[in-house]
Coordinates of C-alpha atoms in Angstrom, one line a residue:
Chain A
M293 CA 37.9 33.5 -27.8
E294 CA 36.0 35.6 -30.5
K295 CA 37.3 39.3 -31.2
L296 CA 35.4 42.3 -29.5
T297 CA 36.2 45.8 -30.2
L298 CA 35.1 48.4 -27.6
V299 CA 35.1 52.0 -28.7
K300 CA 34.9 54.9 -26.4
V301 CA 34.3 58.2 -28.0
G302 CA 34.1 61.6 -26.5
G303 CA 31.1 63.9 -26.2
K304 CA 31.9 66.2 -28.8
I305 CA 31.8 63.7 -31.6
V306 CA 28.6 62.3 -30.6
E307 CA 27.0 65.6 -29.9
E308 CA 27.1 66.9 -33.3
P309 CA 24.7 65.6 -35.8
Q310 CA 27.3 65.5 -38.6
S311 CA 30.3 64.1 -36.7
L312 CA 27.9 61.6 -35.0
K313 CA 26.5 60.3 -38.3
Q314 CA 30.2 59.9 -39.7
L315 CA 30.9 57.9 -36.4
L316 CA 27.9 55.9 -36.6
S317 CA 28.8 54.8 -40.3
D318 CA 32.7 54.4 -39.1
F319 CA 31.6 52.2 -36.3
S320 CA 29.2 50.2 -38.2
K321 CA 32.1 49.1 -40.5
I322 CA 33.9 47.3 -37.6
E323 CA 33.7 43.8 -38.2
G324 CA 32.8 41.2 -35.4
Y325 CA 31.4 41.8 -31.9
K326 CA 31.4 45.4 -30.5
V327 CA 30.5 48.0 -27.9
L328 CA 30.3 51.6 -27.8
V329 CA 30.9 54.0 -24.9
H330 CA 30.2 57.6 -25.2
G331 CA 30.5 60.7 -23.1
G332 CA 28.2 63.8 -23.5
G333 CA 29.6 66.4 -21.1
R334 CA 28.9 69.4 -23.3
S335 CA 25.4 68.4 -23.9
A336 CA 25.2 68.2 -20.2
T337 CA 26.6 71.4 -19.8
A338 CA 24.5 73.2 -22.3
M339 CA 21.3 71.4 -21.0
G340 CA 22.0 72.6 -17.4
S341 CA 22.9 76.2 -18.4
K342 CA 19.3 76.1 -20.2
L343 CA 17.8 74.9 -16.9
G344 CA 19.8 77.6 -14.9
I345 CA 22.0 74.8 -13.4
D346 CA 25.7 75.8 -13.4
S347 CA 28.2 73.2 -14.2
K348 CA 31.2 73.0 -11.7
M349 CA 34.2 71.3 -12.8
V350 CA 37.1 70.3 -10.3
N351 CA 40.3 68.7 -12.1
G352 CA 38.3 68.2 -15.2
R353 CA 35.5 66.3 -13.5
R354 CA 32.1 67.4 -12.9
V355 CA 30.8 68.1 -9.5
T356 CA 27.1 66.4 -9.6
D357 CA 25.0 67.7 -7.2
E358 CA 21.0 66.5 -7.1
E359 CA 20.1 68.8 -9.8
M360 CA 22.9 67.9 -12.1
L361 CA 22.4 64.3 -11.5
K362 CA 19.0 64.7 -12.9
V363 CA 20.3 66.5 -15.9
V364 CA 23.2 63.9 -16.6
T365 CA 20.5 61.2 -16.3
M366 CA 18.4 62.7 -18.9
V367 CA 21.2 63.9 -21.4
Y368 CA 23.6 60.8 -21.0
G369 CA 21.0 58.0 -20.6
G370 CA 18.3 59.4 -22.6
L371 CA 19.1 62.3 -25.2
V372 CA 22.5 61.0 -26.1
N373 CA 22.2 57.5 -25.6
K374 CA 18.9 57.0 -27.3
Q375 CA 19.9 59.1 -30.5
I376 CA 23.2 56.9 -30.8
V377 CA 20.9 53.7 -30.5
A378 CA 18.5 54.8 -33.0
G379 CA 21.1 55.9 -35.3
L380 CA 22.9 52.7 -35.1
Q381 CA 19.9 50.8 -35.8
A382 CA 19.4 52.9 -39.0
V383 CA 22.7 51.3 -40.1
D384 CA 21.9 47.8 -39.2
V385 CA 23.6 47.6 -36.0
N386 CA 21.5 46.1 -33.2
A387 CA 22.1 48.6 -30.8
L388 CA 20.9 48.2 -26.9
G389 CA 21.6 51.5 -24.7
L390 CA 22.6 51.0 -21.2
T391 CA 23.5 52.5 -18.0
G392 CA 25.0 50.6 -15.2
A393 CA 21.6 50.2 -13.4
D394 CA 20.4 48.4 -16.5
M395 CA 20.8 44.7 -15.7
N396 CA 22.9 45.8 -12.8
Y397 CA 25.8 45.5 -15.3
M398 CA 28.1 48.1 -13.6
R399 CA 27.6 48.9 -9.8
S400 CA 29.7 52.0 -8.0
E401 CA 29.9 53.7 -4.8
K402 CA 29.5 57.2 -4.1
R403 CA 32.9 58.7 -4.2
P404 CA 34.0 59.4 -0.7
V405 CA 34.4 63.2 0.4
K406 CA 38.0 64.1 0.7
E407 CA 39.5 67.5 -0.4
V408 CA 36.6 67.7 -3.1
D409 CA 32.9 66.8 -2.6
Y410 CA 32.2 65.6 -6.2
G411 CA 28.5 64.6 -5.2
F412 CA 26.8 61.9 -6.9
V413 CA 29.9 60.5 -8.7
G414 CA 30.6 56.8 -8.8
D415 CA 33.5 54.8 -8.4
V416 CA 33.2 51.4 -10.0
K417 CA 33.1 48.4 -7.5
E418 CA 31.5 45.6 -9.6
V419 CA 30.8 44.4 -13.3
N420 CA 28.6 41.8 -14.2
A421 CA 29.3 40.9 -17.7
G422 CA 27.6 37.8 -18.0
L423 CA 24.2 38.7 -19.4
L424 CA 26.1 41.4 -21.7
A425 CA 28.4 38.8 -22.9
D426 CA 25.4 36.5 -23.9
L427 CA 23.8 39.4 -25.5
I428 CA 26.7 40.4 -27.7
A429 CA 27.2 36.7 -28.8
K430 CA 23.7 37.0 -30.0
G431 CA 24.9 40.3 -32.1
V432 CA 23.5 42.9 -29.9
V433 CA 25.9 45.9 -29.6
P434 CA 25.8 47.4 -26.1
V435 CA 26.0 51.3 -26.2
L436 CA 27.0 52.3 -22.7
A437 CA 26.3 55.7 -21.0
P438 CA 28.4 57.3 -18.6
L439 CA 26.2 56.3 -15.6
T440 CA 26.4 53.7 -12.9
H441 CA 24.4 53.0 -9.9
D442 CA 24.7 51.9 -6.1
K443 CA 22.2 49.2 -6.0
E444 CA 20.3 51.1 -3.6
G445 CA 18.4 53.2 -5.9
N446 CA 20.7 55.8 -6.8
L447 CA 22.3 56.8 -10.3
L448 CA 25.8 57.9 -10.2
N449 CA 27.7 59.9 -12.8
T450 CA 30.8 58.1 -14.0
N451 CA 33.6 59.1 -16.1
A452 CA 33.3 57.3 -19.5
D453 CA 36.9 56.3 -20.0
T454 CA 36.5 54.6 -16.6
I455 CA 33.3 52.9 -17.8
A456 CA 35.2 51.8 -21.2
G457 CA 38.2 50.4 -19.2
E458 CA 35.8 48.4 -16.5
A459 CA 33.5 47.0 -19.1
A460 CA 36.8 46.1 -21.2
K461 CA 38.4 44.2 -18.3
A462 CA 35.2 42.4 -17.3
L463 CA 34.4 41.6 -20.9
A464 CA 38.0 40.0 -21.4
K465 CA 36.8 37.0 -19.7
H466 CA 34.6 36.3 -22.5
F467 CA 36.3 37.6 -25.5
D468 CA 39.8 38.9 -27.0
V469 CA 39.0 42.5 -26.4
T470 CA 40.7 45.5 -28.2
L471 CA 39.8 48.7 -26.4
V472 CA 39.7 51.7 -28.6
Y473 CA 40.1 55.1 -27.1
C474 CA 39.2 58.0 -29.6
F475 CA 41.5 61.1 -29.4
E476 CA 41.6 64.3 -31.3
K477 CA 45.1 63.1 -32.9
K478 CA 45.6 60.1 -35.1
G479 CA 47.5 58.3 -32.1
V480 CA 50.3 58.9 -29.8
L481 CA 52.9 61.3 -31.3
M482 CA 56.5 61.1 -31.4
D483 CA 56.6 65.0 -32.1
E484 CA 53.6 67.0 -30.9
N485 CA 53.9 69.3 -33.6
D486 CA 53.8 66.7 -36.4
D487 CA 50.3 65.0 -36.7
E488 CA 51.7 62.7 -38.9
S489 CA 54.4 61.2 -36.3
V490 CA 52.2 58.5 -35.1
I491 CA 54.0 55.8 -32.9
P492 CA 52.6 52.5 -34.4
E493 CA 53.2 50.4 -31.3
L494 CA 53.9 50.9 -27.6
T495 CA 55.2 48.2 -25.1
P496 CA 56.0 48.8 -21.7
A497 CA 59.7 49.0 -22.3
L498 CA 59.2 51.4 -25.0
Y499 CA 56.9 53.6 -23.1
N500 CA 59.2 53.8 -20.2
K501 CA 61.9 55.1 -22.6
Y502 CA 59.6 57.5 -24.3
V503 CA 58.7 58.9 -21.0
A504 CA 62.4 59.2 -19.8
D505 CA 63.2 60.8 -23.2
G506 CA 60.4 63.3 -22.6
I507 CA 58.8 62.2 -25.7
I508 CA 55.6 61.2 -24.0
S509 CA 54.4 63.7 -21.2
G510 CA 51.5 65.5 -19.9
G511 CA 47.8 64.3 -20.3
M512 CA 49.0 61.2 -22.3
I513 CA 50.6 59.7 -19.3
P514 CA 47.6 58.9 -17.2
K515 CA 46.0 57.8 -20.5
L516 CA 48.6 55.1 -21.3
D517 CA 48.9 54.1 -17.7
N518 CA 45.2 53.1 -17.6
S519 CA 45.8 51.5 -21.1
F520 CA 48.5 49.4 -19.4
E521 CA 46.5 48.6 -16.6
A522 CA 43.6 47.2 -18.8
L523 CA 46.2 45.1 -20.4
Y524 CA 47.4 43.7 -17.3
A525 CA 44.0 42.9 -16.3
G526 CA 43.2 40.8 -19.4
V527 CA 42.5 43.1 -22.4
K528 CA 44.3 42.2 -25.4
E529 CA 45.3 45.4 -27.0
V530 CA 44.3 49.0 -26.5
V531 CA 44.4 51.5 -29.5
I532 CA 44.5 55.2 -29.3
T533 CA 43.3 56.7 -32.5
R534 CA 41.3 59.4 -34.0
A535 CA 37.4 58.7 -34.2
D536 CA 37.4 58.7 -38.0
L537 CA 40.1 55.9 -38.1
I538 CA 38.2 53.4 -35.8
H539 CA 37.4 51.0 -38.6
T540 CA 40.9 51.2 -40.0
E541 CA 44.4 49.5 -38.8
G542 CA 45.6 53.1 -37.8
G543 CA 46.7 54.7 -34.5
T544 CA 48.7 53.6 -31.7
K545 CA 48.7 50.1 -30.7
I546 CA 49.4 49.4 -27.0
V547 CA 50.4 46.0 -26.1
L548 CA 52.3 44.0 -23.4
Chain B
M135 CA 4.0 28.3 -21.0
E136 CA 5.1 30.2 -18.1
K137 CA 3.2 33.0 -16.7
L138 CA 4.4 36.7 -17.5
T139 CA 2.7 39.8 -16.0
L140 CA 3.0 43.0 -18.0
V141 CA 2.0 46.1 -16.1
K142 CA 1.2 49.5 -17.3
V143 CA 1.5 52.6 -14.9
G144 CA 0.7 56.0 -15.9
G145 CA 2.9 59.0 -15.6
K146 CA 1.5 60.4 -12.1
I147 CA 2.6 57.3 -10.2
V148 CA 6.0 57.0 -11.6
E149 CA 6.6 60.9 -11.3
E150 CA 6.3 61.4 -7.6
P151 CA 9.1 59.8 -5.2
Q152 CA 6.6 58.5 -2.6
S153 CA 4.3 56.7 -5.0
L154 CA 7.0 55.5 -7.2
K155 CA 8.5 53.9 -4.1
Q156 CA 5.3 52.2 -3.2
L157 CA 4.8 51.2 -6.6
L158 CA 8.3 49.7 -6.9
S159 CA 7.7 47.8 -3.8
D160 CA 4.3 46.3 -4.9
F161 CA 5.8 45.6 -8.4
S162 CA 8.5 43.5 -7.0
K163 CA 6.2 41.5 -5.1
I164 CA 4.5 40.2 -8.4
E165 CA 5.7 36.5 -8.7
G166 CA 7.1 35.2 -11.8
Y167 CA 8.2 36.8 -15.2
K168 CA 7.2 40.5 -15.6
V169 CA 7.5 43.8 -17.6
L170 CA 6.8 47.1 -16.7
V171 CA 5.5 49.8 -19.0
H172 CA 5.6 53.5 -17.9
G173 CA 4.2 56.9 -19.1
G174 CA 5.8 60.4 -18.0
G175 CA 3.6 63.1 -19.7
R176 CA 3.7 65.4 -16.6
S177 CA 7.4 65.3 -16.3
A178 CA 7.6 66.0 -19.8
T179 CA 5.2 68.8 -19.8
A180 CA 7.0 70.2 -16.8
M181 CA 10.5 69.8 -18.2
G182 CA 9.4 71.4 -21.7
S183 CA 7.9 74.4 -19.6
K184 CA 11.1 74.9 -17.8
L185 CA 13.0 74.7 -21.2
G186 CA 10.3 77.4 -22.7
I187 CA 8.7 74.6 -24.9
D188 CA 5.3 74.5 -24.6
S189 CA 3.0 71.3 -24.5
K190 CA 0.4 71.2 -27.0
M191 CA -2.4 68.3 -26.5
V192 CA -5.0 67.3 -29.2
N193 CA -7.5 65.0 -28.1
G194 CA -5.6 64.0 -25.1
R195 CA -2.4 63.1 -27.3
R196 CA 0.8 65.5 -27.4
V197 CA 1.9 67.0 -30.3
T198 CA 5.6 66.2 -30.6
D199 CA 7.5 68.9 -32.8
E200 CA 11.4 68.3 -32.9
E201 CA 12.2 70.2 -29.5
M202 CA 9.4 68.3 -27.7
L203 CA 10.8 65.1 -29.2
K204 CA 14.2 65.9 -27.4
V205 CA 12.4 66.7 -24.2
V206 CA 10.4 63.3 -24.3
T207 CA 13.5 61.3 -25.3
M208 CA 15.3 62.8 -22.2
V209 CA 12.6 62.7 -19.6
Y210 CA 10.9 59.1 -20.7
G211 CA 14.2 57.4 -22.0
G212 CA 16.4 58.9 -19.6
L213 CA 15.1 60.7 -16.2
V214 CA 12.1 58.5 -15.6
N215 CA 13.0 55.2 -17.2
K216 CA 16.5 55.2 -15.3
Q217 CA 15.2 56.2 -12.0
I218 CA 12.7 53.4 -12.1
V219 CA 15.6 50.9 -13.1
A220 CA 17.7 52.0 -10.4
G221 CA 14.8 51.9 -8.0
L222 CA 13.8 48.4 -9.0
Q223 CA 17.6 47.3 -8.8
A224 CA 17.5 48.4 -5.1
V225 CA 14.6 46.1 -4.5
D226 CA 16.4 43.2 -6.1
V227 CA 14.4 43.3 -9.6
N228 CA 17.0 42.9 -12.5
A229 CA 15.4 45.6 -14.5
L230 CA 16.6 46.7 -18.0
G231 CA 15.3 49.9 -19.3
L232 CA 14.2 50.0 -23.3
T233 CA 12.9 52.2 -26.0
G234 CA 11.8 50.6 -29.2
A235 CA 15.2 51.5 -30.5
D236 CA 16.9 49.2 -28.2
M237 CA 17.4 45.9 -29.8
N238 CA 15.1 47.2 -32.4
Y239 CA 12.3 45.6 -30.3
M240 CA 9.5 47.9 -31.4
R241 CA 9.5 49.8 -34.9
S242 CA 7.0 52.2 -35.5
E243 CA 6.2 54.9 -38.4
K244 CA 5.5 58.4 -38.1
R245 CA 1.7 59.0 -37.8
P246 CA 0.5 60.3 -41.3
V247 CA -0.8 63.9 -41.2
K248 CA -4.7 63.9 -41.4
E249 CA -6.7 66.5 -39.6
V250 CA -4.0 66.7 -37.0
D251 CA -0.2 67.0 -37.5
Y252 CA 0.9 65.1 -34.4
G253 CA 4.8 65.6 -35.4
F254 CA 7.1 62.7 -34.2
V255 CA 4.7 60.2 -33.0
G256 CA 4.8 56.9 -34.0
D257 CA 2.0 54.2 -34.9
V258 CA 3.5 50.8 -34.1
K259 CA 4.3 48.5 -37.0
E260 CA 6.5 45.5 -35.8
V261 CA 7.4 44.2 -32.5
N262 CA 10.6 41.9 -32.3
A263 CA 10.1 40.1 -29.0
G264 CA 12.6 37.2 -29.4
L265 CA 15.3 38.8 -27.7
L266 CA 13.2 40.3 -25.1
A267 CA 11.7 36.7 -24.4
D268 CA 15.3 35.4 -23.9
L269 CA 16.2 38.0 -21.4
I270 CA 12.9 37.5 -19.6
A271 CA 13.5 33.8 -19.2
K272 CA 16.8 34.8 -17.6
G273 CA 15.2 36.9 -15.1
V274 CA 15.7 40.0 -16.6
V275 CA 12.7 42.6 -16.0
P276 CA 12.2 44.9 -19.0
V277 CA 11.2 48.5 -18.2
L278 CA 9.5 50.0 -21.3
A279 CA 9.5 53.7 -22.1
P280 CA 7.0 55.3 -24.5
L281 CA 9.3 55.7 -27.3
T282 CA 9.8 53.9 -30.4
H283 CA 11.8 54.5 -33.5
D284 CA 11.3 54.1 -37.2
K285 CA 14.5 52.1 -38.1
E286 CA 15.5 55.2 -40.0
G287 CA 17.2 56.9 -37.1
N288 CA 14.3 58.8 -35.6
L289 CA 12.6 58.3 -32.3
L290 CA 9.2 58.7 -32.1
N291 CA 6.7 59.4 -29.3
T292 CA 4.4 56.5 -28.8
N293 CA 1.4 56.2 -26.3
A294 CA 2.5 54.1 -23.3
D295 CA -1.1 52.0 -23.3
T296 CA -0.3 51.1 -27.0
I297 CA 3.4 50.0 -26.1
A298 CA 1.9 47.8 -23.3
G299 CA -0.8 46.4 -25.7
E300 CA 1.7 45.7 -28.4
A301 CA 4.3 44.1 -26.2
A302 CA 1.9 42.0 -24.6
K303 CA 0.5 40.5 -27.8
A304 CA 4.1 40.0 -29.1
L305 CA 5.0 38.2 -25.7
A306 CA 2.0 36.1 -25.8
K307 CA 3.7 34.0 -28.4
H308 CA 6.1 33.2 -25.5
F309 CA 4.3 33.5 -22.3
D310 CA 0.8 33.1 -20.6
V311 CA 0.6 37.0 -20.6
T312 CA -1.6 39.0 -18.1
L313 CA -1.7 42.6 -19.1
V314 CA -2.4 44.8 -16.1
Y315 CA -3.5 48.4 -16.8
C316 CA -3.4 50.8 -13.7
F317 CA -6.4 53.1 -13.2
E318 CA -7.5 55.6 -10.6
K319 CA -10.3 53.3 -9.5
K320 CA -10.0 49.9 -8.1
G321 CA -11.4 48.5 -11.4
V322 CA -14.3 48.8 -13.8
L323 CA -17.2 49.8 -11.6
M324 CA -21.0 48.9 -11.6
D325 CA -21.8 52.4 -10.1
E326 CA -19.5 55.3 -10.5
N327 CA -20.3 56.7 -7.4
D328 CA -19.3 53.5 -5.5
D329 CA -15.5 52.9 -5.6
E330 CA -16.2 49.5 -4.1
S331 CA -18.7 48.3 -6.9
V332 CA -15.7 46.5 -9.0
I333 CA -17.1 44.4 -11.6
P334 CA -14.8 41.1 -10.6
E335 CA -15.0 39.6 -14.1
L336 CA -15.7 40.9 -17.8
T337 CA -16.7 38.5 -20.8
P338 CA -17.6 39.8 -24.2
A339 CA -21.4 39.0 -23.5
L340 CA -21.2 40.8 -20.1
Y341 CA -19.5 43.8 -21.6
N342 CA -21.9 44.0 -24.5
K343 CA -24.8 43.9 -21.9
Y344 CA -23.2 46.5 -19.4
V345 CA -22.6 49.0 -22.4
A346 CA -26.3 48.4 -23.6
D347 CA -27.6 49.0 -20.2
G348 CA -25.3 52.2 -19.9
I349 CA -23.6 50.8 -16.8
I350 CA -20.3 50.9 -18.9
S351 CA -19.8 54.2 -20.7
G352 CA -17.3 57.1 -21.7
G353 CA -13.7 56.6 -21.6
M354 CA -14.0 53.0 -20.3
I355 CA -15.3 52.0 -23.8
P356 CA -12.0 52.4 -25.8
K357 CA -10.0 50.9 -22.9
L358 CA -12.3 47.9 -22.9
D359 CA -12.2 47.5 -26.4
N360 CA -8.3 47.7 -26.4
S361 CA -8.3 45.1 -23.7
F362 CA -10.6 42.6 -25.9
E363 CA -8.6 43.2 -28.8
A364 CA -5.4 42.3 -26.9
L365 CA -7.3 38.8 -25.7
Y366 CA -8.4 38.0 -29.4
A367 CA -4.6 38.4 -30.2
G368 CA -3.4 36.1 -27.7
V369 CA -3.2 37.7 -24.3
K370 CA -4.4 35.4 -21.6
E371 CA -6.0 37.9 -19.4
V372 CA -6.4 41.7 -18.9
V373 CA -6.8 43.3 -15.6
I374 CA -8.0 46.9 -14.9
T375 CA -7.0 47.8 -11.2
R376 CA -5.4 50.5 -9.0
A377 CA -1.6 50.6 -8.9
D378 CA -1.5 49.8 -5.2
L379 CA -3.3 46.5 -6.0
I380 CA -1.1 45.3 -8.6
H381 CA 0.4 42.5 -6.5
T382 CA -3.1 41.2 -5.3
E383 CA -6.1 39.4 -6.9
G384 CA -8.1 42.8 -7.0
G385 CA -9.3 44.5 -10.1
T386 CA -11.6 43.6 -12.9
K387 CA -10.5 40.6 -15.0
I388 CA -11.3 40.8 -18.5
V389 CA -11.4 37.3 -20.2
L390 CA -12.9 35.5 -23.2

C-alpha cells in the first residue's frame, strides 16, 4: 500500500497568520499522500465573544449550545478551513476542505447527556473513507474541520484529535497511515524540564515501563493510549512532534 | 452524455429554515446528476451587522473589504453551505460543499479597480471541472458557495449567478447540462401583472421580438443575455423558474 501522512494540528498554529503560513509551507514539503486535520477553538471563542456568546468549557471540552454550534460551523467549517485550503492551493497542494457531512464521510451521534450536557457534540459512529481514498489517490489533500453530522440534518462539534484518529483508522484500509499529532514540545520527553530529551521510539513495553517509572505521566497518558489504540486498529505509525518538525524525521515514533 | 441539472437558488430561500427544508426536499426529487449553487447575502449582512461591520452595496454588488471577506467566508463557506450539505445528507443526497479553492475548481482574479473598488471580489478566470465531473459520476452532489480563490492564498467573494453560469459551462464538457435559475416568479412573464402568464419557451428569435415589443424589459434582460451566453458556450438548456417548481417541468425554457 502507498504511504499516507495524516497530520493533526491544534487551533493555535492555524489561527495566527505567521504560524499558519509556516505550517502550510512545512506541510507542503511532506512527500506522498497526505491529510490535514485542524482545530480552531481559540477563534471560535473569540468569535463567540464578539457575538455575545460565552464559551463554556467542561473538562477541556466545549459545551455547544445551538448558538455556539452556529459559531463553530462558521469558524471551523468556513473561516479556518477555507483559509487553510486557499493557503495550501497557493503552495500547490490540491486541498479540499471537509466536514463530516461532506460526502457523509464521518457520521456521529449527539453525545448522550450524563453528568454533563455537552449539547451539540458528536461521538463518531461511522467513517466512510472510500470516496476520500479515491480522491487522495488522485492527488487531492483533504483538510478536515472538527465537525461531523448525524445524517439527520444536524452538524455536531467533534474534537479534532478524535477526527484525526478515526480518519486515520478508516484510511488504514487503503494506505499505510502515519498519524502525526502536533504538540508544543519536540516529542514525548524523558525529562519534562529538558526539551531536547525526546524519546525517539515508544513500544507498548517501553511505554508501560516509563509509566510505571513515572517518566510518562499526566495528560500524555490519554494521548498515548489513543495512539496505541490507533495502532491496534491498523494505523502503521503514530508520531508526536512539534508543528515545525512535521516534514522531518523528528519527534517520538509510537509503534507496536 | 448523461443529464445534469445545476440549480442556482438565491440567499432568501436557503436562509430561512422552513423554505430551506422545502427546497432540499424539492431538490432531492430531481432525478439524475445534480449540483446546487447558493447565495447567502442576507445572512452575511445580518452577521456583519452583529459584528459591527456595515454592508456596502454598489449596483447591487457587495463591496468586500478585509473584514467583510471574513464574514462571507464564514457565512457562505461555513454556516450556509454546511447547513445545506447536512440537510441534503438527511434526505439521502450525497452532498459535498465547495468553494472555488476546494480542489482549485474555480480560480478568479481580484476585480480591477475602475469607478468602484469592490475589494475582495473575484472575476472568474478558470474552471477545473475534471475532478468535479468524476465525483458527480460517482453520485456526489456538489453544493457550491459563492466564493472563489486566486490561487495565491486569497478567497474572493463571487456572485452566485456567475458561479452557476461558469460551473454549468465547464460541466457542459462532461454532461448535458440544464441550468436552472430560481426566481420569485414562475418564469419569464408575458404580462408582469399576471403571474400565470409564463412564457414556456424562449428562442433567440422570440427573445429579440419580445424585447423589441417591450414585453421583456428591465432586470430580465441581463439575466436572459447570460442565459443565452451559457447556451452558446455549450449548456443544453436554461430554465428560469420558481424554487418550489425545480422538480417539475414548469418555468421558462431558454433554448437555441
